[in-house]
Amino acid sequence: MMPKAVEAGARLQVSHRDSFLILAPHCDDETIGTGFLISEAVRCGCRFRVAVVTNGDAYVYAAGTRYKRLRLPPEKHIEFAYLRQKESLAALQQLKCSREDVVFLGYPDRGLMAMWREAWEPDHLYRSPFTRADHSPYHNSYTSRAPYCGRSVVDDIQKLIVSLKPSYLVVPHPRDAHGDHVATFCFAIYAWQELRRQGYRHEMKILAYLVHRGTWPYPRGLHPGRTLAPPLSFYRLNENWLSLYPQNNAITAKYRALQQYKSQMSLQSRFLLSFVRKNELFCLYTPQRISGLVGPEHKSILIGGNTADWSEKQALSFPEPVKDTITRNVEQGADVRTISVHADMGYIYLQLETNGRIAGDFVFTIQLVSCSKPRRSLQLRFIVPDKVYMKSGHLWYATKEIVFKVRGKYLEMAVPRRHLAGAGCVFIYAETGRGRLMVDRTAWYVLFLPSSAGDSTVPVYATAHRKEIPEVATVFCRAFLPEIRRVLDGREPSLPMLTSLFEFLYTAEPGALLVAKADGQVIGYIYAPASLRHLWKTAFLRGYILRWVGYWLIGRYRFSFHALRTILMDKLYFVHHALKDDIEIDQRILSLGVLPERRGQGVAQELVRHALERFRTLGAEQVRLEVRPDNKPALHLYRKAGFTVKKVIGDTRGEWLVMVKNLRHEGD
């Protein structure tokens, strides 16, 4: 079964009004991927230019075959590169392309991805291990002595775009298996987007061609009567593929052109001739835009919450090829199936869905690159289950700024936008592995985001990690300090005691503890268990009550017998009302707290909303809570959320209002 566009016969039509800028990573890709397009452009009298980004000087086996040595000095690699240039010119001559329409940029073979990801500025150059050069050593490079850095590649591509003003920019496919091809795609899109940001208004369409992807094209060898179709693993990606069917003599011309690559044909003739088919394939590529995710009506995503939350918030989802290598068939927990992206004023939210359950020793690396001035690049490494590192220079260091959660087949995270200078255009990429074994690499996705300076005060909401429990206890202490002091006869609360309490609550039902975080710190929490009975069962059967009494007896909690009596009596009243109560609701909001300085900013409202959404997902019909009558802000919050007062109960310190919300036949 073919993708819809190919199956329906969607064709690329070339007319004399079209113009093309074709970017080829190596000397042969221009013929392999776009030979028919060049022939049609010549036939129709189109303006076009072929730009070969590298000279293929790092193809060790081909160079070794020619010079009868596997290890070659730098000058031999350079000599081999000039040979490959001559082969490209001879091949393009077979396609009727003139020498004036071809330029060689002269950048390092097998070094483009390193320049894209790391060596960006002229003060941090990439040095080729083959030519030992950090500037182009070729006399015919488009820019003489071009420095080996990403900025220089972008500048060259921008000059070509501005001078030619093409209607089509033809680039390698972002899912090509060769790093130089993917990097060429990234450089081209970056150059185009930067020009647009600077006021360049000429419109272009992006055509992407595929060369390297596993055993594709299948079958290998010369099959001029067959139709070229995308790889089988691409069929679920919903890409818009176009076929270019040339004149009959163009097939013969492409075959003769490929024969000119003598240094390549001796090693991989079956692969090269696989592209002599009835057609060439091009994917019509369009960067995606995230919009409508800011403003007062915006509802945040809960990291580690319900996966349906992402589709409800209109997050963009990008399917990835699965099970297309032996490694990905074995390590399915690291085989990325879908990437979903969402954004607000403060964060970029990412969700990676894998083809199997994520195991405890998988490593996920995420890179985000901003199309801004200055360019920002953020590399993150997630070590399952709860470690995250950020790269600075050549070093990785632990960070608390990134909120992430692993749950089953999903890895979810929130990345502060201030690290990307609030850029409106961002490149996103992910790779996975197990130990030192690389398992999967996604495409580089180009996304337009709502403009933002990266507001670090905007909270992000997530299910809690166990390691965040001390911070939750601190928030509880600060949020309820006056009341805690009254219970403890004026003494300061014991943080170990509160931490132990929240350890118990988390152990009883981990998913019930939700937190709000800003600047890497917990600023609010809510504990909303789905089963109060299970909570009491855990307290008795796991010995928490005896443990707390024991700690009090040895003086660890440092409060008086009177305070202990008050706490125990209040809990007995609570149990009494629970047993005698005519409102039998097991789902409760037991505790909600926000730091005093963060109140009035909607944090508690969002925490309550996420707790209620969780209850709906679990199939609850009603939710109950208790609140003091004099707690006016909390009463206003709960009434706004749809809770109503059902009855009044009491304990040693006064009255509680029992409030209930009906979730049946209701949607927020």
XYZ file of C-alpha atoms in Angstrom:
668
model
C 0.000 0.000 0.000
C 1.449 3.359 -1.070
C 1.007 6.768 0.588
C -2.147 8.496 -0.664
C -0.355 11.112 -2.756
C 1.753 8.528 -4.603
C -1.137 6.082 -4.940
C -3.351 8.787 -6.404
C -0.662 9.687 -8.917
C 0.197 13.147 -7.566
C 2.758 14.540 -9.987
C 5.319 17.291 -9.936
C 4.888 19.417 -13.035
C 7.806 21.559 -14.219
C 7.159 24.696 -16.280
C 9.366 27.411 -17.730
C 8.205 29.796 -14.983
C 9.794 27.638 -12.276
C 13.277 28.073 -10.843
C 15.207 25.643 -8.653
C 18.030 25.780 -6.135
C 19.200 22.181 -5.672
C 21.379 21.388 -2.651
C 23.363 18.137 -2.830
C 25.384 17.006 0.205
C 27.949 15.044 -1.867
C 29.215 14.695 -5.411
C 26.645 12.198 -6.796
C 23.534 13.101 -4.771
C 22.560 15.739 -7.328
C 22.146 13.002 -9.954
C 20.857 10.222 -7.675
C 18.063 12.292 -6.160
C 17.338 15.015 -8.725
C 18.661 13.821 -12.109
C 15.199 13.852 -13.720
C 14.431 17.244 -12.193
C 17.610 18.712 -13.688
C 16.761 17.215 -17.095
C 13.241 18.654 -16.965
C 14.534 22.055 -15.838
C 16.931 22.128 -18.803
C 14.199 20.989 -21.218
C 11.740 23.651 -20.016
C 14.331 26.434 -19.950
C 14.064 26.967 -16.182
C 16.558 28.945 -14.168
C 18.321 26.629 -11.733
C 21.543 26.092 -9.856
C 23.099 22.987 -8.344
C 25.084 23.584 -5.142
C 27.211 20.655 -3.930
C 27.848 21.221 -0.227
C 30.804 18.836 0.290
C 33.251 17.277 -2.159
C 33.019 13.758 -0.723
C 36.593 13.836 0.563
C 35.836 11.470 3.487
C 34.678 8.417 1.515
C 37.547 6.314 2.838
C 36.771 3.074 1.000
C 36.401 4.689 -2.416
C 39.569 6.746 -1.925
C 41.430 3.710 -0.586
C 40.345 1.655 -3.595
C 41.674 4.293 -5.975
C 45.018 4.826 -4.239
C 45.449 1.215 -3.034
C 45.853 2.411 0.560
C 43.329 2.501 3.383
C 45.022 5.290 5.330
C 45.699 8.332 3.212
C 47.459 11.627 3.936
C 45.347 14.823 3.813
C 46.592 15.809 0.356
C 45.266 12.538 -1.107
C 41.807 13.179 0.344
C 41.874 16.632 -1.255
C 43.037 15.166 -4.569
C 40.231 12.598 -4.381
C 37.722 15.412 -3.770
C 38.771 17.161 -6.995
C 38.286 13.844 -8.806
C 34.743 13.596 -7.442
C 34.036 17.161 -8.591
C 35.064 16.173 -12.124
C 32.768 13.153 -11.958
C 29.838 15.360 -10.934
C 30.505 17.801 -13.770
C 30.723 14.941 -16.270
C 27.468 13.460 -14.965
C 25.662 16.802 -15.092
C 26.908 17.299 -18.639
C 25.029 14.107 -19.561
C 21.915 15.840 -18.190
C 22.645 18.926 -20.376
C 23.516 21.037 -17.329
C 26.133 23.717 -18.005
C 29.187 24.308 -15.799
C 27.945 27.806 -14.909
C 24.933 26.309 -13.140
C 27.063 24.274 -10.711
C 28.853 25.516 -7.586
C 30.923 23.621 -5.024
C 30.700 24.989 -1.484
C 33.702 22.975 -0.260
C 32.588 22.013 3.273
C 33.865 18.883 5.072
C 32.426 15.514 4.154
C 30.991 13.698 7.212
C 31.333 16.922 9.198
C 28.117 18.805 8.419
C 26.130 17.411 11.348
C 28.891 18.350 13.800
C 28.854 21.875 12.348
C 25.071 22.067 12.665
C 24.958 20.802 16.239
C 28.197 22.134 17.741
C 30.621 24.124 15.555
C 28.374 27.043 14.686
C 30.401 30.246 15.054
C 33.768 31.142 13.423
C 35.444 31.099 16.838
C 34.607 27.388 17.198
C 35.608 25.738 13.915
C 35.265 22.111 12.928
C 38.490 20.391 11.845
C 38.140 17.580 9.324
C 39.968 14.415 10.460
C 40.538 13.582 6.779
C 41.876 16.801 5.226
C 43.130 18.176 8.587
C 41.625 21.525 7.548
C 39.296 23.901 9.394
C 38.853 26.116 6.290
C 38.009 24.959 2.795
C 41.274 23.882 1.095
C 39.690 23.932 -2.388
C 40.520 26.744 -4.821
C 37.107 26.579 -6.521
C 34.910 26.833 -3.408
C 31.957 29.214 -3.629
C 33.472 31.212 -0.761
C 37.252 31.173 -0.830
C 38.742 29.682 2.336
C 35.261 29.199 3.783
C 35.536 28.543 7.540
C 34.223 25.179 8.692
C 31.336 26.391 10.835
C 27.568 26.342 10.548
C 27.294 30.108 10.222
C 29.363 30.036 7.024
C 27.180 27.325 5.436
C 24.043 29.354 6.174
C 25.626 32.508 4.719
C 26.496 30.695 1.470
C 23.000 29.244 1.090
C 21.452 32.654 1.743
C 23.621 34.224 -0.981
C 22.444 31.557 -3.418
C 18.786 32.078 -2.491
C 18.958 35.861 -2.797
C 20.819 35.767 -6.129
C 18.613 33.116 -7.789
C 15.251 33.804 -6.073
C 14.124 30.205 -6.694
C 10.507 29.125 -6.629
C 11.639 25.718 -5.328
C 14.334 24.935 -2.781
C 15.309 21.280 -3.301
C 16.946 19.672 -0.260
C 17.613 16.203 1.198
C 14.810 14.589 3.176
C 14.961 15.194 6.967
C 14.600 11.429 7.585
C 17.581 10.487 5.418
C 19.856 8.081 7.303
C 23.044 9.993 6.383
C 24.006 12.770 8.793
C 25.335 15.073 6.049
C 21.987 14.877 4.246
C 19.993 15.728 7.367
C 22.378 18.579 8.217
C 22.035 20.002 4.689
C 18.265 20.029 5.165
C 18.655 21.843 8.503
C 21.076 24.439 7.118
C 18.772 25.150 4.168
C 15.616 25.602 6.252
C 17.515 27.684 8.815
C 18.904 29.944 6.075
C 15.450 30.423 4.583
C 13.775 31.158 7.931
C 16.511 33.598 8.926
C 16.055 35.452 5.633
C 12.307 35.673 6.286
C 12.958 36.990 9.785
C 15.199 39.669 8.243
C 12.434 40.794 5.876
C 13.044 38.619 2.786
C 9.588 38.125 1.277
C 10.212 35.887 -1.733
C 8.080 32.738 -1.382
C 9.547 29.279 -2.005
C 8.286 25.731 -1.846
C 10.458 23.046 -0.265
C 10.996 19.772 -2.121
C 12.816 17.023 -0.206
C 14.405 13.988 -1.870
C 15.495 10.763 -0.172
C 18.741 8.874 -0.864
C 19.701 6.768 2.179
C 17.193 4.740 4.188
C 18.073 1.143 5.101
C 17.610 -1.274 2.192
C 15.588 1.258 0.184
C 15.176 1.438 -2.822
C 14.021 -2.156 -3.151
C 14.909 -4.153 -5.153
C 18.454 -2.975 -5.701
C 19.941 -2.824 -9.176
C 18.841 -1.464 -12.545
C 15.034 -1.540 -12.927
C 14.067 1.287 -15.318
C 10.555 -0.123 -15.763
C 9.672 0.026 -12.054
C 8.053 2.897 -10.170
C 10.000 4.364 -7.253
C 7.882 4.410 -4.071
C 8.752 5.680 -0.562
C 10.103 3.205 2.022
C 7.468 0.974 3.602
C 8.126 2.463 7.048
C 7.157 5.925 5.713
C 3.604 4.957 4.800
C 2.146 5.944 8.195
C 3.746 9.405 8.161
C 1.116 11.207 6.030
C 3.770 12.965 3.969
C 2.853 14.655 0.706
C 4.889 12.793 -1.922
C 5.045 13.927 -5.541
C 6.328 11.895 -8.492
C 8.246 13.417 -11.378
C 7.889 11.399 -14.606
C 10.357 12.705 -17.215
C 10.664 12.255 -20.966
C 11.799 8.775 -22.029
C 15.273 9.922 -23.047
C 15.818 11.326 -19.519
C 15.944 7.787 -18.095
C 18.782 6.916 -20.443
C 20.512 10.217 -19.675
C 20.337 9.540 -15.925
C 21.761 6.055 -16.434
C 24.673 7.493 -18.434
C 25.164 10.233 -15.858
C 25.479 7.715 -13.016
C 28.081 5.821 -15.028
C 30.333 8.895 -14.765
C 30.788 8.340 -11.008
C 33.511 5.769 -11.546
C 34.886 6.079 -8.009
C 31.427 5.189 -6.652
C 30.272 2.644 -9.219
C 33.153 0.315 -8.394
C 31.786 -0.101 -4.843
C 28.036 0.544 -4.949
C 26.813 0.292 -8.515
C 23.652 -1.635 -7.544
C 22.688 1.096 -5.089
C 23.242 3.947 -7.559
C 21.424 2.185 -10.393
C 18.442 1.571 -8.080
C 17.478 5.204 -8.714
C 17.114 4.677 -12.468
C 13.348 4.166 -12.358
C 10.298 5.520 -14.148
C 10.074 8.438 -11.732
C 11.786 10.462 -9.023
C 10.169 11.159 -5.664
C 9.925 14.487 -3.867
C 8.235 15.250 -0.573
C 6.531 18.647 -0.395
C 7.764 19.894 2.980
C 6.061 22.566 5.094
C 7.154 23.676 8.597
C 4.325 23.360 11.120
C 2.855 26.183 13.182
C 1.650 25.992 16.784
C -0.966 28.665 17.412
C -3.817 29.511 19.760
C -1.993 28.242 22.847
C -1.634 31.485 24.756
C -4.028 33.810 26.539
C -6.345 33.593 29.539
C -8.354 30.746 27.990
C -5.256 28.570 27.678
C -5.255 25.418 29.798
C -1.921 23.887 30.707
C -0.763 20.340 30.039
C -0.100 18.024 32.976
C 3.280 16.330 32.543
C 2.791 12.660 33.380
C -0.989 12.995 33.269
C -3.578 11.675 30.845
C -2.120 11.158 27.348
C -5.420 12.306 25.820
C -4.604 15.710 27.326
C -2.174 16.329 24.464
C -4.700 15.824 21.675
C -7.338 17.838 23.545
C -4.898 20.767 23.777
C -4.332 20.551 19.986
C -0.685 19.595 20.321
C 1.027 18.852 17.009
C 1.807 15.152 16.568
C 4.428 13.759 14.205
C 4.509 10.002 13.527
C 7.916 8.367 13.117
C 8.882 5.191 11.227
C 8.945 2.135 13.512
C 10.515 -1.338 13.394
C 12.612 -0.401 10.355
C 15.901 -1.809 11.710
C 16.846 -4.941 13.650
C 17.865 -2.829 16.656
C 14.497 -1.055 16.772
C 12.666 -4.366 16.533
C 14.563 -5.615 19.586
C 14.660 -2.400 21.664
C 11.078 -1.276 21.073
C 11.065 0.859 24.217
C 13.583 3.145 22.482
C 11.901 3.060 19.052
C 10.158 6.447 18.826
C 6.657 6.129 17.398
C 5.274 9.661 17.758
C 6.518 13.080 18.853
C 3.918 15.563 20.115
C 4.711 19.243 20.666
C 2.808 21.966 22.510
C 3.864 25.426 23.690
C 2.783 28.322 25.858
C 4.445 31.571 26.913
C 6.858 29.858 29.272
C 7.495 26.321 28.042
C 7.813 23.978 25.095
C 6.129 20.666 25.930
C 7.361 17.461 24.296
C 5.912 13.968 24.446
C 7.765 10.982 22.982
C 5.712 7.834 22.494
C 7.775 4.697 21.908
C 6.776 1.372 20.404
C 7.191 -0.442 23.735
C 7.524 0.195 27.447
C 10.449 2.472 28.357
C 12.944 0.517 30.462
C 15.059 1.835 33.314
C 18.375 1.981 31.438
C 17.270 3.847 28.304
C 18.818 7.224 27.473
C 16.963 9.928 25.534
C 18.809 12.930 24.075
C 16.813 15.959 22.943
C 18.213 18.961 21.083
C 16.383 22.214 20.421
C 17.876 24.897 18.166
C 16.429 28.384 17.863
C 16.296 30.292 14.599
C 17.208 33.544 16.310
C 20.063 35.966 16.651
C 22.083 34.883 18.486
C 21.345 31.245 17.723
C 20.641 29.178 20.837
C 21.161 25.435 21.073
C 19.928 23.377 24.015
C 20.944 19.732 24.448
C 19.262 17.622 27.123
C 19.936 14.044 28.195
C 17.299 12.060 30.084
C 18.369 8.932 31.934
C 15.318 6.913 32.907
C 13.682 7.094 35.378
C 14.461 10.499 36.913
C 17.792 12.058 35.885
C 18.143 14.931 33.438
C 21.326 16.665 32.309
C 21.951 19.811 30.286
C 24.997 20.292 28.062
C 27.226 23.327 28.471
C 30.272 23.356 26.215
C 31.616 19.808 26.321
C 30.244 19.017 29.792
C 26.918 17.663 31.008
C 25.530 18.847 34.342
C 22.407 17.919 36.317
C 19.540 20.401 36.180
C 16.215 20.842 37.975
C 14.827 23.299 35.424
C 13.505 20.597 33.105
C 10.323 18.907 34.304
C 9.907 15.398 32.897
C 8.082 12.170 33.618
C 8.335 8.624 32.258
C 5.149 6.574 32.248
C 4.780 3.320 30.332
C 5.505 4.088 26.675
C 5.616 7.858 27.176
C 8.358 10.335 28.027
C 6.967 13.828 28.653
C 8.854 17.015 29.418
C 8.532 20.783 29.712
C 11.488 22.872 28.502
C 11.718 26.563 29.541
C 11.627 28.788 26.463
C 14.040 31.292 27.964
C 16.867 28.892 27.060
C 15.945 29.527 23.413
C 15.544 33.297 23.811
C 11.786 32.907 23.231
C 12.436 32.166 19.536
C 9.441 31.937 17.219
C 11.058 29.219 15.067
C 12.626 26.147 16.661
C 14.256 22.946 15.362
C 13.572 19.847 17.504
C 15.347 16.489 17.349
C 15.500 13.348 19.509
C 17.707 10.289 19.648
C 17.478 7.231 21.866
C 19.861 4.573 23.054
C 20.636 1.888 25.567
C 24.057 2.329 27.102
C 26.325 3.196 24.181
C 24.031 1.574 21.619
C 22.201 4.048 19.385
C 18.661 2.789 18.746
C 16.661 5.532 17.021
C 16.993 9.041 15.630
C 14.030 11.198 14.711
C 13.812 13.751 11.960
C 14.615 17.383 12.718
C 11.247 19.110 13.051
C 10.854 22.794 12.240
C 8.107 24.506 14.235
C 6.740 28.032 14.441
C 5.800 28.930 18.021
C 3.863 31.819 19.572
C 6.218 34.742 20.176
C 7.490 34.869 23.739
C 10.476 36.132 25.680
C 10.374 32.909 27.693
C 8.481 33.861 30.861
C 10.097 31.829 33.653
C 7.324 32.766 36.101
C 4.741 30.693 34.188
C 4.256 27.439 36.144
C 4.421 23.971 34.669
C 2.225 21.225 36.123
C 3.250 17.601 36.576
C 2.689 14.456 38.569
C 5.238 14.477 41.375
C 8.531 12.581 41.562
C 9.397 10.980 44.888
C 12.495 13.192 45.091
C 10.221 16.277 45.093
C 8.476 15.261 48.332
C 10.750 17.407 50.593
C 9.867 20.447 48.455
C 6.157 19.598 48.724
C 6.521 19.370 52.521
C 8.178 22.803 52.510
C 5.288 24.290 50.506
C 2.802 22.753 52.957
C 4.755 24.202 55.873
C 4.859 27.716 54.404
C 1.270 27.642 53.139
C -0.242 26.588 56.492
C 2.360 27.901 58.943
C -0.028 29.844 61.272
C -2.412 26.896 61.616
C 0.445 24.414 62.120
C 1.864 26.596 64.901
C -1.523 26.670 66.628
C -1.703 22.873 66.577
C 1.903 22.559 67.835
C 1.408 25.051 70.681
C 3.443 27.753 68.974
C 6.395 25.563 68.037
C 7.962 25.473 64.591
C 6.882 22.485 62.468
C 9.243 19.555 61.990
C 10.150 19.231 58.312
C 11.133 15.526 58.710
C 7.671 14.849 60.137
C 5.931 16.580 57.223
C 8.218 14.856 54.717
C 7.349 11.493 56.284
C 3.647 12.329 55.994
C 3.914 13.120 52.280
C 6.102 10.032 51.749
C 3.174 8.014 53.085
C 0.656 9.826 50.878
C 2.855 9.363 47.802
C 3.394 5.659 48.548
C -0.336 5.074 48.960
C -1.182 6.636 45.561
C 1.701 8.215 43.594
C -0.482 9.608 40.812
C -2.594 11.579 43.298
C 0.191 14.051 44.130
C 0.415 16.819 41.523
C 2.835 19.747 41.662
C 3.253 23.171 40.093
C 6.850 24.198 39.362
C 8.561 27.411 38.291
C 12.302 28.018 37.912
C 12.867 24.385 38.845
C 11.180 24.749 42.272
C 7.857 23.397 43.558
C 5.525 26.348 44.189
C 2.278 24.458 44.776
C 0.778 20.985 45.117
C -2.497 19.111 45.390
C -3.103 15.661 46.841
C -6.296 14.123 45.465
C -6.520 10.335 46.016
C -9.010 8.200 44.137
C -9.520 5.910 47.146
C -9.622 7.133 50.745
C -10.085 3.542 51.936
C -6.818 2.522 50.295
C -5.124 5.440 52.052
C -6.194 4.226 55.506
C -5.338 0.649 54.587
C -1.802 1.714 53.652
C -1.417 3.692 56.899
C -2.287 0.673 59.072
C -0.889 -2.278 57.109
C 2.462 -0.678 56.294
C 3.021 0.506 59.846
C 3.091 4.249 59.221
C 1.016 5.086 62.315
C 3.235 3.027 64.627
C 6.305 4.546 62.990
C 5.068 8.112 63.575
C 4.251 7.362 67.231
C 7.683 5.783 67.662
C 9.425 8.796 66.146
C 7.464 11.073 68.514
C 8.451 8.959 71.529
C 12.168 9.225 70.723
C 11.829 12.992 70.233
C 12.411 13.168 66.510
C 9.325 15.323 65.844
C 9.828 17.702 68.803
C 6.237 18.572 69.749
C 4.275 18.191 72.993
C 1.838 15.525 74.144
C -0.947 18.106 73.944
C -0.178 18.669 70.269
C -0.106 14.913 69.666
C -3.456 14.555 71.436
C -4.965 17.312 69.248
C -3.724 15.658 66.061
C -5.001 12.218 67.102
C -8.386 13.544 68.200
C -8.839 15.382 64.906
C -8.040 12.196 62.995
C -10.497 10.224 65.147
C -13.181 12.794 64.358
C -12.272 12.400 60.688
C -12.617 8.597 60.890
C -15.888 8.921 62.821
C -17.426 11.159 60.154
C -16.118 8.892 57.410
C -17.796 5.835 58.988
C -21.094 7.530 59.868
C -21.276 9.804 56.849
C -24.259 9.649 54.521
C -22.127 11.127 51.725
C -20.187 8.054 50.602
C -17.593 9.442 48.202
C -14.185 7.777 48.099
C -12.547 10.344 45.800
C -11.196 13.297 47.794
C -9.150 16.443 47.520
C -7.276 16.116 50.798
C -4.703 18.892 50.603
C -3.975 21.894 48.401
C -1.190 24.377 49.043
C 0.535 27.228 47.199
C 3.449 29.375 48.337
C 2.161 32.692 49.754
C 4.045 34.795 47.179
C 2.515 32.797 44.278
C -1.121 33.087 45.357
C -3.600 34.941 43.183
C -1.872 33.789 39.956
C -4.196 30.902 39.073
C -1.858 28.161 40.326
C -4.388 26.583 42.711
C -7.109 26.806 40.067
C -4.999 24.852 37.561
C -4.040 22.255 40.180
C -7.713 21.675 41.007
C -8.578 21.437 37.299
C -5.877 18.826 36.700
C -7.025 16.824 39.737
C -10.623 16.842 38.470
C -9.504 15.781 34.987
C -7.654 12.869 36.569
C -10.794 11.833 38.461
C -12.800 11.935 35.224
C -10.206 9.752 33.522
C -10.503 7.236 36.376
C -14.285 7.160 35.953
C -15.218 8.960 39.190
C -18.736 10.373 39.417
C -18.302 12.671 42.431
C -15.454 14.345 44.324
C -15.493 15.474 47.949
C -13.393 17.867 50.024
C -13.503 19.626 53.397
C -12.647 23.291 53.936
C -12.781 25.677 56.913
C -15.630 28.236 56.699
C -13.214 31.120 57.356
C -10.940 30.146 54.442
C -12.598 32.577 52.031
C -10.061 32.275 49.130
C -10.380 28.471 49.148
C -14.186 28.650 49.305
C -14.228 31.004 46.319
C -11.873 28.708 44.392
C -13.907 25.561 45.042
C -17.237 27.217 44.255
C -15.753 28.500 40.993
C -14.673 24.920 40.206
C -18.266 23.719 40.689
C -18.247 22.438 44.287
C -21.308 22.989 46.497
C -21.670 22.764 50.291
C -23.532 19.623 51.368
C -23.140 19.585 55.165
C -21.112 20.828 58.138
C -18.909 18.642 60.361
C -16.481 19.488 63.166
C -13.348 18.549 65.085
C -11.455 19.919 68.110
C -10.595 23.142 66.276
C -13.957 24.041 64.772
C -16.188 23.408 61.793
C -15.500 21.994 58.335
C -17.691 22.518 55.287
C -18.177 19.338 53.263
C -18.240 20.263 49.562
C -19.062 17.957 46.648
C -18.711 18.244 42.892
C -20.735 16.069 40.519
C -18.677 14.912 37.524
C -21.448 13.016 35.736
C -22.573 14.408 32.364
C -20.195 17.311 32.733
C -17.267 18.668 30.751
C -15.029 21.513 31.749
